[in-house]
Protein backbone atom coordinates (compact mmCIF):
# COMPACT_ATOMS: atom_id res chain seq x y z
CA UNK A 1 0.00 0.00 0.00
CA UNK A 2 1.18 3.41 -0.89
CA UNK A 3 1.49 5.85 2.01
CA UNK A 4 0.35 9.36 1.26
CA UNK A 5 2.56 11.84 2.99
CA UNK A 6 0.94 15.10 3.94
CA UNK A 7 2.19 17.89 1.80
CA UNK A 8 4.57 20.10 3.75
CA UNK A 9 3.01 23.42 4.69
CA UNK A 10 4.96 26.34 3.29
CA UNK A 11 6.30 28.72 5.91
CA UNK A 12 4.55 32.13 5.70
CA UNK A 13 4.52 35.18 7.89
CA UNK A 14 0.95 36.45 8.21
CA UNK A 15 1.32 40.01 6.97
CA UNK A 16 -2.31 40.75 6.22
CA UNK A 17 -3.03 42.34 9.59
CA UNK A 18 0.27 44.25 9.60
CA UNK A 19 -1.17 47.00 7.40
CA UNK A 20 -4.19 47.33 9.69
CA UNK A 21 -1.95 47.90 12.71
CA UNK A 22 0.22 50.32 10.78
CA UNK A 23 -2.74 52.37 9.54
CA UNK A 24 -4.11 52.52 13.06
CA UNK A 25 -0.81 54.02 14.20
CA UNK A 26 -0.82 56.44 11.26
CA UNK A 27 -4.28 57.68 12.24
CA UNK A 28 -3.08 58.15 15.82
CA UNK A 29 -0.07 60.22 14.74
CA UNK A 30 -2.13 62.20 12.23
CA UNK A 31 -4.62 63.19 14.91
CA UNK A 32 -2.03 64.06 17.55
CA UNK A 33 0.34 65.96 15.26
CA UNK A 34 -0.09 69.67 15.48
CA UNK A 35 1.80 71.66 12.92
CA UNK A 36 2.77 74.48 15.23
CA UNK A 37 3.78 77.62 13.34
CA UNK A 38 6.39 78.44 15.99
CA UNK A 39 8.82 75.59 16.56
CA UNK A 40 11.07 77.52 18.94
CA UNK A 41 12.07 75.20 21.73
CA UNK A 42 11.54 76.69 25.18
CA UNK A 43 11.39 75.28 28.69
CA UNK A 44 7.93 76.40 29.75
CA UNK A 45 7.04 77.36 33.33
CA UNK A 46 4.68 75.04 35.21
CA UNK A 47 1.20 75.71 36.55
CA UNK A 48 -1.65 73.71 38.07
CA UNK A 49 -4.45 75.70 36.46
CA UNK A 50 -4.43 75.45 32.69
CA UNK A 51 -6.94 76.35 30.01
CA UNK A 52 -6.88 75.40 26.35
CA UNK A 53 -5.63 78.21 24.13
CA UNK A 54 -7.40 79.01 20.88
CA UNK A 55 -6.47 77.03 17.79
CA UNK A 56 -5.19 79.87 15.59
CA UNK A 57 -3.97 82.23 18.27
CA UNK A 58 -1.00 84.45 17.48
CA UNK A 59 2.17 83.27 19.21
CA UNK A 60 5.00 85.29 20.70
CA UNK A 61 7.92 83.06 21.73
CA UNK A 62 10.67 84.44 23.97
CA UNK A 63 13.86 82.43 24.47
CA UNK A 64 16.47 82.76 27.20
CA UNK A 65 18.69 84.66 24.74
CA UNK A 66 15.87 87.22 24.51
CA UNK A 67 15.18 86.21 20.95
CA UNK A 68 11.56 86.99 20.03
CA UNK A 69 9.70 84.91 17.43
CA UNK A 70 6.28 86.05 16.27
CA UNK A 71 3.60 84.23 14.31
CA UNK A 72 0.06 85.34 13.48
CA UNK A 73 -1.10 81.75 14.04
CA UNK A 74 -1.52 80.85 10.36
CA UNK A 75 1.90 81.60 8.89
CA UNK A 76 5.31 80.38 10.07
CA UNK A 77 6.99 82.44 12.75
CA UNK A 78 9.70 85.01 12.08
CA UNK A 79 12.31 86.67 14.27
CA UNK A 80 11.90 90.21 15.48
CA UNK A 81 14.73 92.24 16.96
CA UNK A 82 12.84 93.86 19.81
CA UNK A 83 9.37 93.95 21.36
CA UNK A 84 8.80 97.39 19.85
CA UNK A 85 8.81 95.86 16.37
CA UNK A 86 5.79 93.74 17.31
CA UNK A 87 3.53 96.83 17.54
CA UNK A 88 2.43 97.14 13.89
CA UNK A 89 1.91 93.36 13.56
CA UNK A 90 -0.27 93.24 16.67
CA UNK A 91 -2.23 96.28 15.56
CA UNK A 92 -3.08 94.84 12.15
CA UNK A 93 -4.16 91.51 13.69
CA UNK A 94 -6.36 93.22 16.28
CA UNK A 95 -7.91 95.39 13.58
CA UNK A 96 -8.86 92.28 11.59
CA UNK A 97 -10.04 90.20 14.57
CA UNK A 98 -10.73 92.36 17.67
CA UNK A 99 -10.82 89.40 20.06
CA UNK A 100 -7.71 87.69 18.66
CA UNK A 101 -5.86 85.65 21.26
CA UNK A 102 -2.14 86.27 21.73
CA UNK A 103 -0.19 83.46 23.35
CA UNK A 104 3.09 84.10 25.10
CA UNK A 105 5.44 81.13 24.92
CA UNK A 106 8.30 82.29 27.11
CA UNK A 107 11.09 80.27 28.66
CA UNK A 108 10.70 79.84 32.43
CA UNK A 109 14.10 81.38 33.13
CA UNK A 110 13.63 84.47 30.97
CA UNK A 111 13.86 87.76 32.85
CA UNK A 112 10.46 89.29 33.48
CA UNK A 113 11.32 92.55 31.74
CA UNK A 114 11.33 90.75 28.35
CA UNK A 115 7.82 89.43 28.99
CA UNK A 116 6.77 92.82 30.32
CA UNK A 117 7.97 94.56 27.13
CA UNK A 118 5.83 92.18 25.04
CA UNK A 119 2.81 92.61 27.33
CA UNK A 120 3.23 96.36 27.10
CA UNK A 121 3.16 96.23 23.30
CA UNK A 122 0.10 93.97 23.35
CA UNK A 123 -1.72 96.33 25.66
CA UNK A 124 -0.78 99.49 23.75
CA UNK A 125 -1.94 97.97 20.49
CA UNK A 126 -5.33 96.91 21.75
CA UNK A 127 -4.90 93.15 22.37
CA UNK A 128 -7.40 91.96 25.00
CA UNK A 129 -7.13 88.21 25.13
CA UNK A 130 -3.81 86.90 26.39
CA UNK A 131 -2.62 83.38 27.14
CA UNK A 132 0.58 82.34 28.90
CA UNK A 133 1.65 78.85 27.82
CA UNK A 134 2.60 76.51 30.67
CA UNK A 135 3.30 72.86 31.35
CA UNK A 136 1.26 70.82 33.83
CA UNK A 137 2.55 71.05 37.39
CA UNK A 138 2.32 67.77 39.30
CA UNK A 139 2.15 68.80 42.96
CA UNK A 140 -0.36 71.59 43.63
CA UNK A 141 1.25 74.75 44.93
CA UNK A 142 0.11 76.44 48.10
CA UNK A 143 -0.97 73.21 49.79
CA UNK B 1 -11.09 17.55 -26.52
CA UNK B 2 -11.56 19.35 -23.26
CA UNK B 3 -9.49 22.43 -22.73
CA UNK B 4 -8.09 22.91 -19.23
CA UNK B 5 -7.99 26.53 -18.25
CA UNK B 6 -5.77 27.49 -15.35
CA UNK B 7 -7.33 30.26 -13.35
CA UNK B 8 -5.11 32.28 -11.11
CA UNK B 9 -6.93 33.22 -7.92
CA UNK B 10 -7.63 36.98 -7.52
CA UNK B 11 -5.38 38.49 -4.83
CA UNK B 12 -4.68 41.99 -3.66
CA UNK B 13 -0.94 42.47 -3.17
CA UNK B 14 -0.79 43.52 0.47
CA UNK B 15 2.86 42.80 1.14
CA UNK B 16 4.06 46.30 0.28
CA UNK B 17 1.13 47.94 2.09
CA UNK B 18 2.86 47.58 5.45
CA UNK B 19 6.05 49.15 4.05
CA UNK B 20 4.15 52.19 2.84
CA UNK B 21 2.27 52.41 6.13
CA UNK B 22 5.43 52.23 8.24
CA UNK B 23 7.03 54.89 6.07
CA UNK B 24 4.08 57.17 6.82
CA UNK B 25 4.32 56.34 10.53
CA UNK B 26 7.97 57.35 10.59
CA UNK B 27 7.11 60.61 8.85
CA UNK B 28 4.41 61.48 11.38
CA UNK B 29 6.57 60.41 14.32
CA UNK B 30 9.37 62.72 13.20
CA UNK B 31 7.13 65.69 12.49
CA UNK B 32 4.96 65.31 15.60
CA UNK B 33 5.65 68.16 18.00
CA UNK B 34 4.11 67.62 21.36
CA UNK B 35 3.74 71.31 21.99
CA UNK B 36 1.76 72.53 24.92
CA UNK B 37 -1.54 74.05 23.86
CA UNK B 38 -2.68 74.96 27.35
CA UNK B 39 -1.83 77.75 29.69
CA UNK B 40 -3.00 80.55 31.93
CA UNK B 41 -5.39 83.04 30.41
CA UNK B 42 -5.99 86.61 31.30
CA UNK B 43 -7.57 89.65 29.76
CA UNK B 44 -6.45 93.24 29.83
CA UNK B 45 -9.07 95.62 31.18
CA UNK B 46 -11.17 97.24 28.47
CA UNK B 47 -10.62 100.91 27.86
CA UNK B 48 -14.19 101.61 28.90
CA UNK B 49 -14.74 104.89 30.75
CA UNK B 50 -17.80 103.45 32.52
CA UNK B 51 -15.81 100.59 33.98
CA UNK B 52 -14.27 101.21 37.35
CA UNK B 53 -10.53 100.89 37.23
CA UNK B 54 -8.45 99.08 39.79
CA UNK B 55 -7.70 101.41 42.64
CA UNK B 56 -4.17 100.53 43.70
CA UNK B 57 -4.80 101.67 47.28
CA UNK B 58 -7.56 99.09 47.87
CA UNK B 59 -5.83 96.21 46.16
CA UNK B 60 -3.64 93.44 47.53
CA UNK B 61 -0.23 94.38 46.24
CA UNK B 62 2.04 91.41 45.53
CA UNK B 63 5.55 92.47 44.70
CA UNK B 64 7.94 89.85 43.34
CA UNK B 65 11.40 90.98 44.36
CA UNK B 66 13.51 87.99 43.39
CA UNK B 67 13.61 84.27 42.75
CA UNK B 68 10.70 82.98 44.92
CA UNK B 69 10.80 86.13 47.07
CA UNK B 70 7.48 87.82 47.52
CA UNK B 71 6.34 90.90 49.40
CA UNK B 72 2.61 91.08 49.99
CA UNK B 73 1.34 94.45 51.21
CA UNK B 74 4.92 95.23 52.28
CA UNK B 75 5.31 91.98 54.29
CA UNK B 76 7.79 89.37 53.01
CA UNK B 77 6.07 85.99 52.56
CA UNK B 78 6.61 82.54 51.12
CA UNK B 79 4.30 81.28 48.37
CA UNK B 80 2.32 79.23 50.94
CA UNK B 81 1.87 82.23 53.23
CA UNK B 82 0.87 84.31 50.23
CA UNK B 83 -1.80 81.75 49.28
CA UNK B 84 -3.18 81.77 52.86
CA UNK B 85 -3.16 85.55 53.08
CA UNK B 86 -4.92 86.09 49.74
CA UNK B 87 -7.44 83.34 50.50
CA UNK B 88 -8.33 84.99 53.81
CA UNK B 89 -8.70 88.41 52.14
CA UNK B 90 -10.87 86.91 49.39
CA UNK B 91 -13.26 85.47 51.98
CA UNK B 92 -13.75 88.96 53.41
CA UNK B 93 -14.03 90.74 50.06
CA UNK B 94 -14.31 88.46 46.99
CA UNK B 95 -14.03 91.37 44.54
CA UNK B 96 -10.82 92.69 46.00
CA UNK B 97 -8.34 93.38 43.21
CA UNK B 98 -4.90 91.79 43.31
CA UNK B 99 -1.94 93.46 41.64
CA UNK B 100 1.05 91.37 40.58
CA UNK B 101 4.06 93.61 40.37
CA UNK B 102 7.15 91.74 39.19
CA UNK B 103 10.47 93.56 39.20
CA UNK B 104 12.30 93.54 35.83
CA UNK B 105 15.05 91.13 36.88
CA UNK B 106 12.97 88.32 38.39
CA UNK B 107 12.66 85.06 36.44
CA UNK B 108 9.38 84.62 34.55
CA UNK B 109 8.39 81.46 36.45
CA UNK B 110 8.14 83.39 39.75
CA UNK B 111 5.38 85.49 38.23
CA UNK B 112 3.67 82.39 36.78
CA UNK B 113 3.80 80.72 40.24
CA UNK B 114 1.96 83.67 41.80
CA UNK B 115 -0.50 83.88 38.93
CA UNK B 116 -1.17 80.16 39.23
CA UNK B 117 -1.85 80.42 42.97
CA UNK B 118 -4.32 83.26 42.36
CA UNK B 119 -6.07 81.26 39.63
CA UNK B 120 -6.34 78.28 42.00
CA UNK B 121 -7.90 80.55 44.63
CA UNK B 122 -10.38 81.70 41.95
CA UNK B 123 -9.40 85.34 42.33
CA UNK B 124 -11.50 87.23 39.77
CA UNK B 125 -9.78 90.54 39.67
CA UNK B 126 -6.09 90.00 38.88
CA UNK B 127 -4.14 92.88 37.44
CA UNK B 128 -0.69 92.55 35.88
CA UNK B 129 0.42 96.13 35.32
CA UNK B 130 3.19 96.72 32.81
CA UNK B 131 6.24 98.78 33.67
CA UNK B 132 4.72 101.85 32.01
CA UNK B 133 1.63 101.64 34.23
CA UNK B 134 3.71 101.10 37.34
CA UNK B 135 5.65 104.26 36.50
CA UNK B 136 2.36 106.11 36.12
CA UNK B 137 1.01 104.79 39.44
CA UNK B 138 4.27 105.69 41.13
CA UNK B 139 3.93 109.18 39.68
CA UNK B 140 0.49 109.55 41.23
CA UNK B 141 1.82 108.24 44.52
CA UNK B 142 -0.14 104.95 44.56
CA UNK B 143 3.02 102.90 44.93
CA UNK B 144 6.01 103.37 47.13
mmCIF file with all atom_site columns, C-alpha atoms in Angstrom, chain A residues 16 18-19 22-23 25-26 28-30 32-36 39 44-53 101 104 106-113 115-116 119-120 122-124 127-135 137 140-143, chain B residues 14-15 17-18 20-22 24-25 27-29 31-47 79-80 83 100 102-113 115-117 119-120 122 128-133:
data_model
loop_
_atom_site.group_PDB
_atom_site.id
_atom_site.type_symbol
_atom_site.label_atom_id
_atom_site.label_alt_id
_atom_site.label_comp_id
_atom_site.label_asym_id
_atom_site.label_entity_id
_atom_site.label_seq_id
_atom_site.pdbx_PDB_ins_code
_atom_site.Cartn_x
_atom_site.Cartn_y
_atom_site.Cartn_z
_atom_site.occupancy
_atom_site.B_iso_or_equiv
_atom_site.pdbx_formal_charge
_atom_site.auth_seq_id
_atom_site.auth_comp_id
_atom_site.auth_asym_id
_atom_site.auth_atom_id
_atom_site.pdbx_PDB_model_num
ATOM 1   C CA . UNK A 1 16  ? -2.307  40.748  6.215  1.00 0.00 ? 16  UNK A CA 1
ATOM 2   C CA . UNK A 1 18  ? 0.267   44.254  9.605  1.00 0.00 ? 18  UNK A CA 1
ATOM 3   C CA . UNK A 1 19  ? -1.166  47.001  7.405  1.00 0.00 ? 19  UNK A CA 1
ATOM 4   C CA . UNK A 1 22  ? 0.221   50.323  10.779 1.00 0.00 ? 22  UNK A CA 1
ATOM 5   C CA . UNK A 1 23  ? -2.742  52.366  9.538  1.00 0.00 ? 23  UNK A CA 1
ATOM 6   C CA . UNK A 1 25  ? -0.808  54.021  14.202 1.00 0.00 ? 25  UNK A CA 1
ATOM 7   C CA . UNK A 1 26  ? -0.820  56.436  11.256 1.00 0.00 ? 26  UNK A CA 1
ATOM 8   C CA . UNK A 1 28  ? -3.084  58.150  15.819 1.00 0.00 ? 28  UNK A CA 1
ATOM 9   C CA . UNK A 1 29  ? -0.071  60.224  14.744 1.00 0.00 ? 29  UNK A CA 1
ATOM 10  C CA . UNK A 1 30  ? -2.127  62.198  12.226 1.00 0.00 ? 30  UNK A CA 1
ATOM 11  C CA . UNK A 1 32  ? -2.026  64.061  17.551 1.00 0.00 ? 32  UNK A CA 1
ATOM 12  C CA . UNK A 1 33  ? 0.339   65.962  15.264 1.00 0.00 ? 33  UNK A CA 1
ATOM 13  C CA . UNK A 1 34  ? -0.094  69.671  15.484 1.00 0.00 ? 34  UNK A CA 1
ATOM 14  C CA . UNK A 1 35  ? 1.795   71.658  12.919 1.00 0.00 ? 35  UNK A CA 1
ATOM 15  C CA . UNK A 1 36  ? 2.766   74.475  15.226 1.00 0.00 ? 36  UNK A CA 1
ATOM 16  C CA . UNK A 1 39  ? 8.822   75.592  16.557 1.00 0.00 ? 39  UNK A CA 1
ATOM 17  C CA . UNK A 1 44  ? 7.926   76.399  29.754 1.00 0.00 ? 44  UNK A CA 1
ATOM 18  C CA . UNK A 1 45  ? 7.041   77.359  33.333 1.00 0.00 ? 45  UNK A CA 1
ATOM 19  C CA . UNK A 1 46  ? 4.676   75.042  35.208 1.00 0.00 ? 46  UNK A CA 1
ATOM 20  C CA . UNK A 1 47  ? 1.196   75.714  36.552 1.00 0.00 ? 47  UNK A CA 1
ATOM 21  C CA . UNK A 1 48  ? -1.647  73.713  38.068 1.00 0.00 ? 48  UNK A CA 1
ATOM 22  C CA . UNK A 1 49  ? -4.450  75.698  36.459 1.00 0.00 ? 49  UNK A CA 1
ATOM 23  C CA . UNK A 1 50  ? -4.434  75.452  32.690 1.00 0.00 ? 50  UNK A CA 1
ATOM 24  C CA . UNK A 1 51  ? -6.937  76.350  30.011 1.00 0.00 ? 51  UNK A CA 1
ATOM 25  C CA . UNK A 1 52  ? -6.875  75.396  26.352 1.00 0.00 ? 52  UNK A CA 1
ATOM 26  C CA . UNK A 1 53  ? -5.632  78.214  24.133 1.00 0.00 ? 53  UNK A CA 1
ATOM 27  C CA . UNK A 1 101 ? -5.859  85.653  21.260 1.00 0.00 ? 101 UNK A CA 1
ATOM 28  C CA . UNK A 1 104 ? 3.095   84.104  25.099 1.00 0.00 ? 104 UNK A CA 1
ATOM 29  C CA . UNK A 1 106 ? 8.296   82.287  27.106 1.00 0.00 ? 106 UNK A CA 1
ATOM 30  C CA . UNK A 1 107 ? 11.091  80.273  28.665 1.00 0.00 ? 107 UNK A CA 1
ATOM 31  C CA . UNK A 1 108 ? 10.698  79.840  32.427 1.00 0.00 ? 108 UNK A CA 1
ATOM 32  C CA . UNK A 1 109 ? 14.103  81.382  33.126 1.00 0.00 ? 109 UNK A CA 1
ATOM 33  C CA . UNK A 1 110 ? 13.626  84.465  30.971 1.00 0.00 ? 110 UNK A CA 1
ATOM 34  C CA . UNK A 1 111 ? 13.856  87.761  32.850 1.00 0.00 ? 111 UNK A CA 1
ATOM 35  C CA . UNK A 1 112 ? 10.461  89.286  33.481 1.00 0.00 ? 112 UNK A CA 1
ATOM 36  C CA . UNK A 1 113 ? 11.319  92.553  31.738 1.00 0.00 ? 113 UNK A CA 1
ATOM 37  C CA . UNK A 1 115 ? 7.818   89.431  28.986 1.00 0.00 ? 115 UNK A CA 1
ATOM 38  C CA . UNK A 1 116 ? 6.772   92.825  30.317 1.00 0.00 ? 116 UNK A CA 1
ATOM 39  C CA . UNK A 1 119 ? 2.812   92.608  27.332 1.00 0.00 ? 119 UNK A CA 1
ATOM 40  C CA . UNK A 1 120 ? 3.229   96.363  27.104 1.00 0.00 ? 120 UNK A CA 1
ATOM 41  C CA . UNK A 1 122 ? 0.099   93.971  23.354 1.00 0.00 ? 122 UNK A CA 1
ATOM 42  C CA . UNK A 1 123 ? -1.717  96.333  25.660 1.00 0.00 ? 123 UNK A CA 1
ATOM 43  C CA . UNK A 1 124 ? -0.780  99.488  23.749 1.00 0.00 ? 124 UNK A CA 1
ATOM 44  C CA . UNK A 1 127 ? -4.905  93.152  22.373 1.00 0.00 ? 127 UNK A CA 1
ATOM 45  C CA . UNK A 1 128 ? -7.397  91.958  25.002 1.00 0.00 ? 128 UNK A CA 1
ATOM 46  C CA . UNK A 1 129 ? -7.134  88.206  25.125 1.00 0.00 ? 129 UNK A CA 1
ATOM 47  C CA . UNK A 1 130 ? -3.809  86.900  26.393 1.00 0.00 ? 130 UNK A CA 1
ATOM 48  C CA . UNK A 1 131 ? -2.619  83.376  27.144 1.00 0.00 ? 131 UNK A CA 1
ATOM 49  C CA . UNK A 1 132 ? 0.584   82.340  28.903 1.00 0.00 ? 132 UNK A CA 1
ATOM 50  C CA . UNK A 1 133 ? 1.648   78.846  27.824 1.00 0.00 ? 133 UNK A CA 1
ATOM 51  C CA . UNK A 1 134 ? 2.597   76.509  30.670 1.00 0.00 ? 134 UNK A CA 1
ATOM 52  C CA . UNK A 1 135 ? 3.302   72.862  31.354 1.00 0.00 ? 135 UNK A CA 1
ATOM 53  C CA . UNK A 1 137 ? 2.552   71.048  37.391 1.00 0.00 ? 137 UNK A CA 1
ATOM 54  C CA . UNK A 1 140 ? -0.360  71.589  43.633 1.00 0.00 ? 140 UNK A CA 1
ATOM 55  C CA . UNK A 1 141 ? 1.254   74.754  44.933 1.00 0.00 ? 141 UNK A CA 1
ATOM 56  C CA . UNK A 1 142 ? 0.113   76.440  48.102 1.00 0.00 ? 142 UNK A CA 1
ATOM 57  C CA . UNK A 1 143 ? -0.968  73.210  49.788 1.00 0.00 ? 143 UNK A CA 1
ATOM 58  C CA . UNK B 2 14  ? -0.793  43.518  0.469  1.00 0.00 ? 14  UNK B CA 1
ATOM 59  C CA . UNK B 2 15  ? 2.862   42.803  1.140  1.00 0.00 ? 15  UNK B CA 1
ATOM 60  C CA . UNK B 2 17  ? 1.133   47.936  2.088  1.00 0.00 ? 17  UNK B CA 1
ATOM 61  C CA . UNK B 2 18  ? 2.861   47.578  5.446  1.00 0.00 ? 18  UNK B CA 1
ATOM 62  C CA . UNK B 2 20  ? 4.155   52.186  2.835  1.00 0.00 ? 20  UNK B CA 1
ATOM 63  C CA . UNK B 2 21  ? 2.271   52.414  6.131  1.00 0.00 ? 21  UNK B CA 1
ATOM 64  C CA . UNK B 2 22  ? 5.427   52.232  8.244  1.00 0.00 ? 22  UNK B CA 1
ATOM 65  C CA . UNK B 2 24  ? 4.084   57.175  6.824  1.00 0.00 ? 24  UNK B CA 1
ATOM 66  C CA . UNK B 2 25  ? 4.319   56.336  10.534 1.00 0.00 ? 25  UNK B CA 1
ATOM 67  C CA . UNK B 2 27  ? 7.106   60.613  8.846  1.00 0.00 ? 27  UNK B CA 1
ATOM 68  C CA . UNK B 2 28  ? 4.408   61.482  11.382 1.00 0.00 ? 28  UNK B CA 1
ATOM 69  C CA . UNK B 2 29  ? 6.574   60.409  14.316 1.00 0.00 ? 29  UNK B CA 1
ATOM 70  C CA . UNK B 2 31  ? 7.129   65.688  12.486 1.00 0.00 ? 31  UNK B CA 1
ATOM 71  C CA . UNK B 2 32  ? 4.958   65.314  15.597 1.00 0.00 ? 32  UNK B CA 1
ATOM 72  C CA . UNK B 2 33  ? 5.653   68.158  17.995 1.00 0.00 ? 33  UNK B CA 1
ATOM 73  C CA . UNK B 2 34  ? 4.108   67.624  21.359 1.00 0.00 ? 34  UNK B CA 1
ATOM 74  C CA . UNK B 2 35  ? 3.745   71.311  21.985 1.00 0.00 ? 35  UNK B CA 1
ATOM 75  C CA . UNK B 2 36  ? 1.759   72.528  24.922 1.00 0.00 ? 36  UNK B CA 1
ATOM 76  C CA . UNK B 2 37  ? -1.544  74.048  23.864 1.00 0.00 ? 37  UNK B CA 1
ATOM 77  C CA . UNK B 2 38  ? -2.679  74.961  27.347 1.00 0.00 ? 38  UNK B CA 1
ATOM 78  C CA . UNK B 2 39  ? -1.830  77.755  29.691 1.00 0.00 ? 39  UNK B CA 1
ATOM 79  C CA . UNK B 2 40  ? -2.998  80.555  31.932 1.00 0.00 ? 40  UNK B CA 1
ATOM 80  C CA . UNK B 2 41  ? -5.389  83.042  30.407 1.00 0.00 ? 41  UNK B CA 1
ATOM 81  C CA . UNK B 2 42  ? -5.985  86.614  31.304 1.00 0.00 ? 42  UNK B CA 1
ATOM 82  C CA . UNK B 2 43  ? -7.573  89.654  29.755 1.00 0.00 ? 43  UNK B CA 1
ATOM 83  C CA . UNK B 2 44  ? -6.451  93.238  29.833 1.00 0.00 ? 44  UNK B CA 1
ATOM 84  C CA . UNK B 2 45  ? -9.071  95.619  31.175 1.00 0.00 ? 45  UNK B CA 1
ATOM 85  C CA . UNK B 2 46  ? -11.169 97.237  28.475 1.00 0.00 ? 46  UNK B CA 1
ATOM 86  C CA . UNK B 2 47  ? -10.624 100.910 27.858 1.00 0.00 ? 47  UNK B CA 1
ATOM 87  C CA . UNK B 2 79  ? 4.301   81.276  48.366 1.00 0.00 ? 79  UNK B CA 1
ATOM 88  C CA . UNK B 2 80  ? 2.317   79.226  50.943 1.00 0.00 ? 80  UNK B CA 1
ATOM 89  C CA . UNK B 2 83  ? -1.803  81.754  49.282 1.00 0.00 ? 83  UNK B CA 1
ATOM 90  C CA . UNK B 2 100 ? 1.054   91.367  40.585 1.00 0.00 ? 100 UNK B CA 1
ATOM 91  C CA . UNK B 2 102 ? 7.148   91.741  39.189 1.00 0.00 ? 102 UNK B CA 1
ATOM 92  C CA . UNK B 2 103 ? 10.468  93.556  39.197 1.00 0.00 ? 103 UNK B CA 1
ATOM 93  C CA . UNK B 2 104 ? 12.302  93.538  35.827 1.00 0.00 ? 104 UNK B CA 1
ATOM 94  C CA . UNK B 2 105 ? 15.054  91.132  36.879 1.00 0.00 ? 105 UNK B CA 1
ATOM 95  C CA . UNK B 2 106 ? 12.969  88.325  38.386 1.00 0.00 ? 106 UNK B CA 1
ATOM 96  C CA . UNK B 2 107 ? 12.656  85.059  36.438 1.00 0.00 ? 107 UNK B CA 1
ATOM 97  C CA . UNK B 2 108 ? 9.382   84.624  34.551 1.00 0.00 ? 108 UNK B CA 1
ATOM 98  C CA . UNK B 2 109 ? 8.386   81.458  36.453 1.00 0.00 ? 109 UNK B CA 1
ATOM 99  C CA . UNK B 2 110 ? 8.142   83.392  39.753 1.00 0.00 ? 110 UNK B CA 1
ATOM 100 C CA . UNK B 2 111 ? 5.384   85.490  38.230 1.00 0.00 ? 111 UNK B CA 1
ATOM 101 C CA . UNK B 2 112 ? 3.674   82.388  36.781 1.00 0.00 ? 112 UNK B CA 1
ATOM 102 C CA . UNK B 2 113 ? 3.802   80.723  40.240 1.00 0.00 ? 113 UNK B CA 1
ATOM 103 C CA . UNK B 2 115 ? -0.499  83.883  38.928 1.00 0.00 ? 115 UNK B CA 1
ATOM 104 C CA . UNK B 2 116 ? -1.174  80.155  39.230 1.00 0.00 ? 116 UNK B CA 1
ATOM 105 C CA . UNK B 2 117 ? -1.852  80.416  42.974 1.00 0.00 ? 117 UNK B CA 1
ATOM 106 C CA . UNK B 2 119 ? -6.067  81.256  39.633 1.00 0.00 ? 119 UNK B CA 1
ATOM 107 C CA . UNK B 2 120 ? -6.337  78.284  41.998 1.00 0.00 ? 120 UNK B CA 1
ATOM 108 C CA . UNK B 2 122 ? -10.382 81.696  41.955 1.00 0.00 ? 122 UNK B CA 1
ATOM 109 C CA . UNK B 2 128 ? -0.688  92.548  35.879 1.00 0.00 ? 128 UNK B CA 1
ATOM 110 C CA . UNK B 2 129 ? 0.420   96.127  35.316 1.00 0.00 ? 129 UNK B CA 1
ATOM 111 C CA . UNK B 2 130 ? 3.192   96.716  32.806 1.00 0.00 ? 130 UNK B CA 1
ATOM 112 C CA . UNK B 2 131 ? 6.240   98.779  33.674 1.00 0.00 ? 131 UNK B CA 1
ATOM 113 C CA . UNK B 2 132 ? 4.718   101.849 32.009 1.00 0.00 ? 132 UNK B CA 1
ATOM 114 C CA . UNK B 2 133 ? 1.627   101.635 34.226 1.00 0.00 ? 133 UNK B CA 1
#
